[in-house]
mmCIF file of C-alpha atoms in Angstrom:
data_model
loop_
_atom_site.group_PDB
_atom_site.id
_atom_site.type_symbol
_atom_site.label_atom_id
_atom_site.label_comp_id
_atom_site.label_asym_id
_atom_site.label_seq_id
_atom_site.Cartn_x
_atom_site.Cartn_y
_atom_site.Cartn_z
ATOM 1 C CA MET A 1 -15.763 -17.442 -5.340
ATOM 2 C CA VAL A 2 -12.702 -17.830 -7.550
ATOM 3 C CA ALA A 3 -13.484 -14.847 -9.842
ATOM 4 C CA PRO A 4 -12.908 -12.056 -7.210
ATOM 5 C CA GLY A 5 -9.541 -13.648 -6.313
ATOM 6 C CA LEU A 6 -8.546 -13.724 -9.994
ATOM 7 C CA ALA A 7 -9.543 -10.094 -10.391
ATOM 8 C CA THR A 8 -7.584 -9.151 -7.310
ATOM 9 C CA ALA A 9 -4.587 -11.132 -8.645
ATOM 10 C CA ALA A 10 -4.889 -9.432 -12.063
ATOM 11 C CA SER A 11 -5.015 -6.032 -10.419
ATOM 12 C CA LEU A 12 -1.825 -6.727 -8.428
ATOM 13 C CA ALA A 13 -0.047 -8.182 -11.579
ATOM 14 C CA ALA A 14 -0.829 -4.944 -13.458
ATOM 15 C CA VAL A 15 0.392 -2.754 -10.633
ATOM 16 C CA ARG A 16 3.569 -4.826 -10.189
ATOM 17 C CA SER A 17 4.365 -4.391 -13.860
ATOM 18 C CA ALA A 18 3.795 -0.626 -13.672
ATOM 19 C CA ILE A 19 6.018 -0.066 -10.622
ATOM 20 C CA ARG A 20 8.958 2.083 -11.441
ATOM 21 C CA ALA A 21 10.724 5.256 -10.169
ATOM 22 C CA GLY A 22 8.652 8.334 -10.836
ATOM 23 C CA ILE A 23 5.160 6.734 -10.826
ATOM 24 C CA SER A 24 2.783 7.869 -8.165
ATOM 25 C CA THR A 25 0.869 5.664 -5.794
ATOM 26 C CA GLY A 26 -2.254 7.422 -7.178
ATOM 27 C CA GLU A 27 -1.407 6.236 -10.684
ATOM 28 C CA LEU A 28 -1.002 2.683 -9.330
ATOM 29 C CA ASP A 29 -4.470 3.037 -7.736
ATOM 30 C CA SER A 30 -5.958 3.991 -11.133
ATOM 31 C CA ILE A 31 -4.210 0.996 -12.802
ATOM 32 C CA ALA A 32 -5.683 -1.338 -10.203
ATOM 33 C CA GLU A 33 -9.153 0.088 -10.553
ATOM 34 C CA ALA A 34 -9.135 -0.077 -14.310
ATOM 35 C CA THR A 35 -8.026 -3.724 -14.166
ATOM 36 C CA ILE A 36 -10.706 -4.774 -11.599
ATOM 37 C CA ARG A 37 -13.582 -2.972 -13.334
ATOM 38 C CA GLY A 38 -12.404 -4.333 -16.706
ATOM 39 C CA LEU A 39 -12.944 -7.800 -15.356
ATOM 40 C CA GLY A 40 -16.530 -6.896 -14.276
ATOM 41 C CA ALA A 41 -15.688 -6.729 -10.637
ATOM 42 C CA VAL A 42 -15.912 -3.806 -8.170
ATOM 43 C CA PRO A 43 -12.936 -2.540 -6.060
ATOM 44 C CA ASN A 44 -14.149 -3.731 -2.604
ATOM 45 C CA PHE A 45 -12.027 -1.219 -0.623
ATOM 46 C CA MET A 46 -14.279 1.507 -2.085
ATOM 47 C CA LYS A 47 -17.212 -0.035 -0.349
ATOM 48 C CA GLU A 48 -15.684 1.026 3.018
ATOM 49 C CA PRO A 49 -17.465 4.254 3.964
ATOM 50 C CA GLY A 50 -15.196 7.289 3.291
ATOM 51 C CA TYR A 51 -12.535 5.235 1.403
ATOM 52 C CA ARG A 52 -12.429 6.075 -2.347
ATOM 53 C CA HIS A 53 -9.412 4.122 -3.411
ATOM 54 C CA THR A 54 -8.889 0.682 -4.896
ATOM 55 C CA ILE A 55 -5.608 -0.052 -3.195
ATOM 56 C CA CYS A 56 -3.765 0.770 0.012
ATOM 57 C CA SER A 57 -0.116 1.649 -0.498
ATOM 58 C CA SER A 58 2.730 1.715 1.881
ATOM 59 C CA VAL A 59 6.283 2.927 0.911
ATOM 60 C CA ASN A 60 9.324 1.859 2.953
ATOM 61 C CA ASP A 61 8.538 2.351 6.648
ATOM 62 C CA ASP A 62 4.964 3.777 6.143
ATOM 63 C CA VAL A 63 2.425 2.141 8.321
ATOM 64 C CA VAL A 64 0.401 -0.516 6.557
ATOM 65 C CA HIS A 65 -2.778 0.496 4.661
ATOM 66 C CA GLY A 66 -1.426 3.872 3.527
ATOM 67 C CA ILE A 67 -3.606 6.004 1.232
ATOM 68 C CA PRO A 68 -2.459 6.303 -2.396
ATOM 69 C CA GLY A 69 -1.948 9.787 -3.698
ATOM 70 C CA PRO A 70 0.639 12.029 -5.399
ATOM 71 C CA ARG A 71 3.747 10.457 -3.685
ATOM 72 C CA LEU A 72 6.216 9.400 -6.302
ATOM 73 C CA LEU A 73 8.106 6.163 -6.013
ATOM 74 C CA GLU A 74 11.914 6.529 -5.885
ATOM 75 C CA PRO A 75 14.639 4.089 -6.880
ATOM 76 C CA GLY A 76 15.148 1.421 -4.153
ATOM 77 C CA ASP A 77 11.835 2.026 -2.385
ATOM 78 C CA ILE A 78 10.028 -0.996 -0.963
ATOM 79 C CA VAL A 79 6.304 -0.484 -1.845
ATOM 80 C CA SER A 80 3.588 -2.718 -0.543
ATOM 81 C CA ILE A 81 0.239 -2.781 -2.315
ATOM 82 C CA ASP A 82 -2.939 -4.206 -0.945
ATOM 83 C CA SER A 83 -5.906 -4.679 -3.376
ATOM 84 C CA GLY A 84 -9.357 -6.285 -3.328
ATOM 85 C CA ALA A 85 -12.215 -7.026 -5.572
ATOM 86 C CA GLU A 86 -15.869 -8.006 -5.096
ATOM 87 C CA LEU A 87 -17.884 -10.015 -7.636
ATOM 88 C CA GLY A 88 -21.113 -11.888 -7.168
ATOM 89 C CA GLY A 89 -21.065 -11.317 -3.450
ATOM 90 C CA TRP A 90 -17.646 -12.801 -2.971
ATOM 91 C CA ASN A 91 -14.427 -10.930 -2.102
ATOM 92 C CA GLY A 92 -10.818 -11.242 -2.949
ATOM 93 C CA ASP A 93 -8.048 -9.525 -1.027
ATOM 94 C CA ALA A 94 -4.252 -9.833 -1.362
ATOM 95 C CA ALA A 95 -1.062 -7.853 -1.124
ATOM 96 C CA ILE A 96 2.345 -7.773 -2.664
ATOM 97 C CA SER A 97 5.649 -5.967 -1.838
ATOM 98 C CA VAL A 98 8.000 -4.866 -4.690
ATOM 99 C CA VAL A 99 11.421 -3.219 -4.610
ATOM 100 C CA VAL A 100 11.578 -0.302 -7.128
ATOM 101 C CA PRO A 101 14.572 -0.970 -9.434
ATOM 102 C CA ASP A 102 17.602 1.240 -9.093
ATOM 103 C CA PRO A 103 20.412 0.468 -11.579
ATOM 104 C CA SER A 104 22.822 2.810 -9.721
ATOM 105 C CA ARG A 105 22.401 0.898 -6.398
ATOM 106 C CA VAL A 106 22.240 -2.745 -7.341
ATOM 107 C CA SER A 107 23.496 -4.040 -4.006
ATOM 108 C CA THR A 108 20.997 -1.911 -2.090
ATOM 109 C CA VAL A 109 18.120 -3.246 -4.221
ATOM 110 C CA ALA A 110 19.433 -6.784 -3.728
ATOM 111 C CA GLU A 111 19.604 -6.343 0.024
ATOM 112 C CA ARG A 112 16.015 -4.965 0.103
ATOM 113 C CA GLN A 113 14.735 -7.670 -2.146
ATOM 114 C CA LYS A 114 16.233 -10.275 0.274
ATOM 115 C CA LEU A 115 14.447 -8.603 3.104
ATOM 116 C CA SER A 116 11.174 -8.857 1.167
ATOM 117 C CA ASP A 117 11.811 -12.474 0.199
ATOM 118 C CA VAL A 118 12.722 -13.557 3.750
ATOM 119 C CA THR A 119 9.606 -11.797 4.975
ATOM 120 C CA GLU A 120 7.436 -13.566 2.512
ATOM 121 C CA GLN A 121 8.993 -16.955 3.258
ATOM 122 C CA SER A 122 8.371 -16.407 6.991
ATOM 123 C CA LEU A 123 4.666 -15.862 6.167
ATOM 124 C CA TRP A 124 4.572 -19.141 4.316
ATOM 125 C CA ARG A 125 6.262 -20.909 7.202
ATOM 126 C CA GLY A 126 3.609 -19.610 9.520
ATOM 127 C CA ILE A 127 0.826 -20.660 7.202
ATOM 128 C CA ALA A 128 2.306 -24.112 6.818
ATOM 129 C CA ALA A 129 2.484 -24.419 10.697
ATOM 130 C CA LEU A 130 -1.245 -24.033 10.793
ATOM 131 C CA ALA A 131 -1.521 -27.657 9.522
ATOM 132 C CA SER A 132 0.510 -29.190 12.228
ATOM 133 C CA VAL A 133 0.766 -27.169 15.371
ATOM 134 C CA ALA A 134 -1.444 -27.408 18.393
ATOM 135 C CA TYR A 135 -1.039 -23.801 19.800
ATOM 136 C CA LEU A 136 -1.071 -20.430 18.267
ATOM 137 C CA ASN A 137 2.403 -19.502 19.779
ATOM 138 C CA HIS A 138 3.890 -22.365 17.823
ATOM 139 C CA ILE A 139 3.021 -20.556 14.702
ATOM 140 C CA GLY A 140 5.091 -17.572 15.863
ATOM 141 C CA GLY A 141 7.856 -19.955 16.828
ATOM 142 C CA GLU A 142 8.091 -21.326 13.209
ATOM 143 C CA ILE A 143 8.090 -17.722 11.833
ATOM 144 C CA GLU A 144 10.864 -16.762 14.359
ATOM 145 C CA ASP A 145 12.915 -19.812 13.658
ATOM 146 C CA TYR A 146 12.926 -19.146 9.940
#
C-alpha cells in the first residue's frame, strides 16, 4: 500500500522540479507519466473512462481538476497539480501547488507563495482537528480561525 503513494510522491517531485515559465501543462503530464511508469506503477487517473492524462492541472483561478495540454506556464502563475498511481491493487493520490518563479516580480511571487503556504497550513489545521473535535463544523472553525 505504500508503493503507490511513493510513486505518486515521486511524480509530484519530478513535476515540481520541472515547473518553470514556458513549460506546458502537457509536458508536466508527460513527466509525471514517465516517473510513475518508471517505478512499475500505472497512472490511475488514466483508468477513469475517457481520461487519458496522468495529472490534473489548474493554473491560477482555473477550476480544480483541469486537463493538461498546450497551455504554457507564465512567471508568477500558481499551478496546482494532482497526480495518482496504482500498483498492486492499491492507489496513491496527492496534489501540490507551486508558484512559477518570476525574477522580475519578486514581491508578487512572495505574496502568491504566502497565499499558497497559508492555504496549506489551513489544510493541516483541519486535518489535525479531526483528532479532537466532536462535530464536522468544528473542523471548518479550525480552518477559518487559522
